[in-house]
Coordinates of C-alpha atoms in Angstrom, one line a residue:
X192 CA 43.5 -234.9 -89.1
X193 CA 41.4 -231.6 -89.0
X194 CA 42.7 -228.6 -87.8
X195 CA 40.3 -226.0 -86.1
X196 CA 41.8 -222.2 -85.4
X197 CA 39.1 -220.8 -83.9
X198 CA 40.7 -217.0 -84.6
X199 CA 40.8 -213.6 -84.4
X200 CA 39.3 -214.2 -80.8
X201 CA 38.1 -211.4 -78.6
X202 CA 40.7 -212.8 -75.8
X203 CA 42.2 -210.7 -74.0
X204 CA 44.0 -209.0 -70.6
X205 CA 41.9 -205.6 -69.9
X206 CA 44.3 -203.0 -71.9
X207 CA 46.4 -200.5 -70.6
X208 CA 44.2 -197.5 -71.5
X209 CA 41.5 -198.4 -69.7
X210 CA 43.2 -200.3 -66.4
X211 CA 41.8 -197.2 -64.6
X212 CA 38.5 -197.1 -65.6
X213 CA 36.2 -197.6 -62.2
X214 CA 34.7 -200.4 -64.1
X215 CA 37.7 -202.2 -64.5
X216 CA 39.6 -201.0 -61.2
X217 CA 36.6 -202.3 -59.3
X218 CA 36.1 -205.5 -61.2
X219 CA 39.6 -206.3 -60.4
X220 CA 39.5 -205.4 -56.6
X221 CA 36.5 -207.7 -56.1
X222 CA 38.2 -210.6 -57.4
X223 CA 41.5 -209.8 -55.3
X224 CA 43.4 -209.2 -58.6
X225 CA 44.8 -206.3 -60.4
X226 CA 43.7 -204.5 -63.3
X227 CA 46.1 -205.4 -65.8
X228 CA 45.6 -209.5 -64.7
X229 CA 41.7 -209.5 -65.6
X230 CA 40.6 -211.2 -68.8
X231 CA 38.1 -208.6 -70.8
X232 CA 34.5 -208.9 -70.5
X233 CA 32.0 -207.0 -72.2
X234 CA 29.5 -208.3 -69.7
X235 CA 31.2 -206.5 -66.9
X236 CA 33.4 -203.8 -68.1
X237 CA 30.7 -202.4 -70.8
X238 CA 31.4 -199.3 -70.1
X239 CA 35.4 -199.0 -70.3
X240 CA 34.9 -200.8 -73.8
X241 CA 32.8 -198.1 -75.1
X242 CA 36.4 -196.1 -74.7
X243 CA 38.3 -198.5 -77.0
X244 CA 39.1 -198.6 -80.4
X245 CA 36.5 -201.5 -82.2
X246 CA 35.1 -201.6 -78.2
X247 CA 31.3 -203.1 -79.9
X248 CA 33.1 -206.5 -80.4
X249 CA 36.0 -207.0 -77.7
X250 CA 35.9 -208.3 -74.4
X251 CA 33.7 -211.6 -75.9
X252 CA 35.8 -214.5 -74.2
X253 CA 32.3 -216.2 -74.1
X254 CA 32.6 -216.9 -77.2
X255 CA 36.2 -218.8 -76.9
X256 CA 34.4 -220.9 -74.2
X257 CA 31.5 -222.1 -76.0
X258 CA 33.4 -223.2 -78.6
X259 CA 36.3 -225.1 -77.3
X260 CA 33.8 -226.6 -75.0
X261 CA 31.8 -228.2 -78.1
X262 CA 35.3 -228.7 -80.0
X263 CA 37.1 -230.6 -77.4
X264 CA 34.2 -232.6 -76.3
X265 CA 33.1 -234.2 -79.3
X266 CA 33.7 -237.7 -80.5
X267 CA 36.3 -236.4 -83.4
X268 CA 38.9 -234.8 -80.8
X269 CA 38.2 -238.2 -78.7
X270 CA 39.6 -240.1 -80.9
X271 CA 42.3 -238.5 -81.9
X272 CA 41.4 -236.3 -84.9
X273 CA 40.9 -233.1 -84.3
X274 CA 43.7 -230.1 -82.9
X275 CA 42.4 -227.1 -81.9
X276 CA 43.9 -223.6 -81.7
X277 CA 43.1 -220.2 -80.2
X278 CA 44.4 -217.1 -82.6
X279 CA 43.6 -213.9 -80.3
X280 CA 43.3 -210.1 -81.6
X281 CA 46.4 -209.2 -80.4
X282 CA 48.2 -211.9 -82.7
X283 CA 48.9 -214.8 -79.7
X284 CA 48.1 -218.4 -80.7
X285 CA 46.8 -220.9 -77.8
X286 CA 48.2 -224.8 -78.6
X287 CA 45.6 -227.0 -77.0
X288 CA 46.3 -230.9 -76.2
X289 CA 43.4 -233.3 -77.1
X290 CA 43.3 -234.2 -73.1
X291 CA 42.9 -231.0 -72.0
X292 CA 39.2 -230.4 -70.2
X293 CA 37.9 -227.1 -70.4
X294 CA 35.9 -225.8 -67.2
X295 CA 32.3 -226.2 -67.8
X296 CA 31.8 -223.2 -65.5
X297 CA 32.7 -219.8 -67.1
X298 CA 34.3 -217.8 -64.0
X299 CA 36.5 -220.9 -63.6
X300 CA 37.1 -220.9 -67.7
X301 CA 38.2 -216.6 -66.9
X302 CA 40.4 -218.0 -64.0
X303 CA 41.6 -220.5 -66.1
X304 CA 42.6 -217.7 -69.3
X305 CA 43.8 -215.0 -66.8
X306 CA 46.4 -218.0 -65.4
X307 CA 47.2 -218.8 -69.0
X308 CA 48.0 -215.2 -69.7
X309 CA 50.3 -214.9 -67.0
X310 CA 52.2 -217.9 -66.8
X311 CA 52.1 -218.9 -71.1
X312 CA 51.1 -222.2 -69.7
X313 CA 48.6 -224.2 -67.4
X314 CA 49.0 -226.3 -65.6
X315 CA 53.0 -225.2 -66.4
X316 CA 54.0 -228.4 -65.8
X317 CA 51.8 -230.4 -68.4
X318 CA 51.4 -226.9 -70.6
X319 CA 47.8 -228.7 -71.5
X320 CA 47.3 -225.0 -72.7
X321 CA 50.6 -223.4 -74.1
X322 CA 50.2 -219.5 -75.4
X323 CA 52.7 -217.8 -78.0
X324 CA 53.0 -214.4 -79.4
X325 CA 52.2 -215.6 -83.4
X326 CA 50.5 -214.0 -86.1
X327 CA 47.7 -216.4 -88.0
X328 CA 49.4 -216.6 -90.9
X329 CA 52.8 -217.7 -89.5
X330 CA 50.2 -220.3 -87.5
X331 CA 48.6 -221.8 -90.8
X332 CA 52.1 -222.0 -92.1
X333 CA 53.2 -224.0 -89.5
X334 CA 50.6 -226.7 -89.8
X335 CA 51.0 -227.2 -93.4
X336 CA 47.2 -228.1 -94.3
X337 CA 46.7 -229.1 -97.8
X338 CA 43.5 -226.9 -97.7
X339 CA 42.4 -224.1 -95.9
X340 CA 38.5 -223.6 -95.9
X341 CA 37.7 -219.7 -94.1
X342 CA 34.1 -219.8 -92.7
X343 CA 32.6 -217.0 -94.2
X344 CA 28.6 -215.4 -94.6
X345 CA 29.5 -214.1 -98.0
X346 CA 31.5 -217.8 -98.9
X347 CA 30.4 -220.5 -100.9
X348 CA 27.2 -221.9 -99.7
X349 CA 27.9 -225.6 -99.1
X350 CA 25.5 -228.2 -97.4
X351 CA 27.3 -229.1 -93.9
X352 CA 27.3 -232.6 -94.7
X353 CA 29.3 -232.3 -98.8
X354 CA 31.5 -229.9 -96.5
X355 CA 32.1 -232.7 -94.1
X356 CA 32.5 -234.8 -97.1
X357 CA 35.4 -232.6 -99.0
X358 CA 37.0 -232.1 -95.3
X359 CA 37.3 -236.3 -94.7
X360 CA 38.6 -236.7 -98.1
X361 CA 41.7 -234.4 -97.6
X362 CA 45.1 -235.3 -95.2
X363 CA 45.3 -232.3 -93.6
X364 CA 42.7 -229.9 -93.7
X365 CA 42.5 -226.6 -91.8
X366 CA 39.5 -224.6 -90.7
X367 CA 39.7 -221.5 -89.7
X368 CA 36.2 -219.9 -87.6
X369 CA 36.0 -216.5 -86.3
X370 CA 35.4 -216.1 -82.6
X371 CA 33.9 -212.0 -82.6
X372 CA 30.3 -210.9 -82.4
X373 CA 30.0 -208.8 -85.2
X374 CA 31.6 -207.4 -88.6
X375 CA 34.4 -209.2 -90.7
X376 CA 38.1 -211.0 -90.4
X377 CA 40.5 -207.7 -89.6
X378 CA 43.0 -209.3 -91.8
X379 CA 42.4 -211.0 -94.9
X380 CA 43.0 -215.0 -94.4
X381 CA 44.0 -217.0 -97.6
X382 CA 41.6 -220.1 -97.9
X383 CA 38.1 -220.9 -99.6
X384 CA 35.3 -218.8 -97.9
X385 CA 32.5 -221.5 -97.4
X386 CA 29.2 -220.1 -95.8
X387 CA 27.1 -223.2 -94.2
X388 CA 23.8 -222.1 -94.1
X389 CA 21.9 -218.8 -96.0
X390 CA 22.0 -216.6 -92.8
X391 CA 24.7 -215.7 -90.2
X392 CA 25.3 -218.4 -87.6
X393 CA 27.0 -218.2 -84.4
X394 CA 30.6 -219.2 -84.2
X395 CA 29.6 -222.3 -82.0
X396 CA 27.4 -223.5 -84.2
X397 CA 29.7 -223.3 -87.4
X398 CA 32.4 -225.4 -84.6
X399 CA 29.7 -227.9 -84.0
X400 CA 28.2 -228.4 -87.4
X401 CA 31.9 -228.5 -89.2
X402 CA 33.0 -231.4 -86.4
X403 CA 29.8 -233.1 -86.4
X404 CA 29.6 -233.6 -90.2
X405 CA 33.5 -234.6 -90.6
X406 CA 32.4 -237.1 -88.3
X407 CA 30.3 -238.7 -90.6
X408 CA 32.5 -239.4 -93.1
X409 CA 35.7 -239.6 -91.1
X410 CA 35.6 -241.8 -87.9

């Protein structure tokens, strides 16, 4: 079974401190919501961010969409294989069931977080999405991998396939990928720092490739 904690994710309601700004307040009244229900976007609320601590990188739930979307879709998490997490930047872990379908469309996807975010489940009956408030490490802790591999630019560089390879041949191995633009891990996440390729890559891409090459040697 591989674990995937996509983490440290730029997920989140639009903070206190800036509810007011007329970029958020007007956001919010066009989609018949209030301020402190909107998920934060950096595509519309630019301008509030730039009034946030670390504002360059938040507001990026993008980034969660892409890549759940690849991770829950591919053939690994179809057959049973693969669990996937969401660590957020405010320390809040989402639990995601195999079944779960995330909206191709990304308003729906924001709809989808901002009901998730009230209600610590959707749908609340099936809790296909369940949220708690839980620090990373207490997270990695509770799945009990016998290896934790952190995806890093400055790791080890490893060909995706031998990482594939060394990630089949263990019981429970964890990866952990970070879901933010720009810059490094806020904390520092015990594992081996493996780099996939000699130049930054997108967190999607680092999903895909780790999935697609554990595939090989796993299924």
């Amino acid at each position: 079974m591989l674990h995937l904690v996509i983490a440290e994710a730029e997920l989140e309601l639009a903070p206190k401190s800036i509810q007011n700004h007329p970029a958020i307040v007007n956001y919010a009244k066009r989609r018949g919501k209030r301020p402190d229900e909107i998920i934060l976007d950096a595509t519309y609320h630019h301008s509030a961010l730039k009034k946030l601590e670390n504002g360059e990188r938040r507001g990026r739930p993008d980034i969660v969409h892409v890549c759940l979307l690849n991770a829950l879709e591919s053939i690994a998490n179809k057959e049973g294989l693969l669990r996937v997490y969401v660590h957020t930047r405010n320390d809040e872990v989402i639990y995601i069931k195999p079944e779960t379908r995330i909206p191709r469309n990304y308003n729906r996807f924001i709809g989808l977080m901002e009901s998730l975010f009230k209600n610590r489940a959707v749908p609340e009956n099936l809790e296909l999405l369940r949220m708690e408030e839980k620090p990373l490490g207490e997270l990695i802790e509770e799945i009990g991998p016998d290896e934790v591999f952190v995806m890093h630019e400055e790791g080890k560089l490893t060909k995706p396939m031998e990482f594939g390879k060394t990630l089949s041949e263990l019981k429970n191995p964890l990866v952990v990928v970070g879901a933010f633009p720009h810059g490094d891990f806020r904390s520092e996440i015990p594992g081996k720092k493996i780099s996939l390729y000699k130049e930054p890559l997108m967190a999607w891409t680092v999903v895909t490739e780790t999935i697609v090459n554990f595939e090989q040697w796993g299924l």
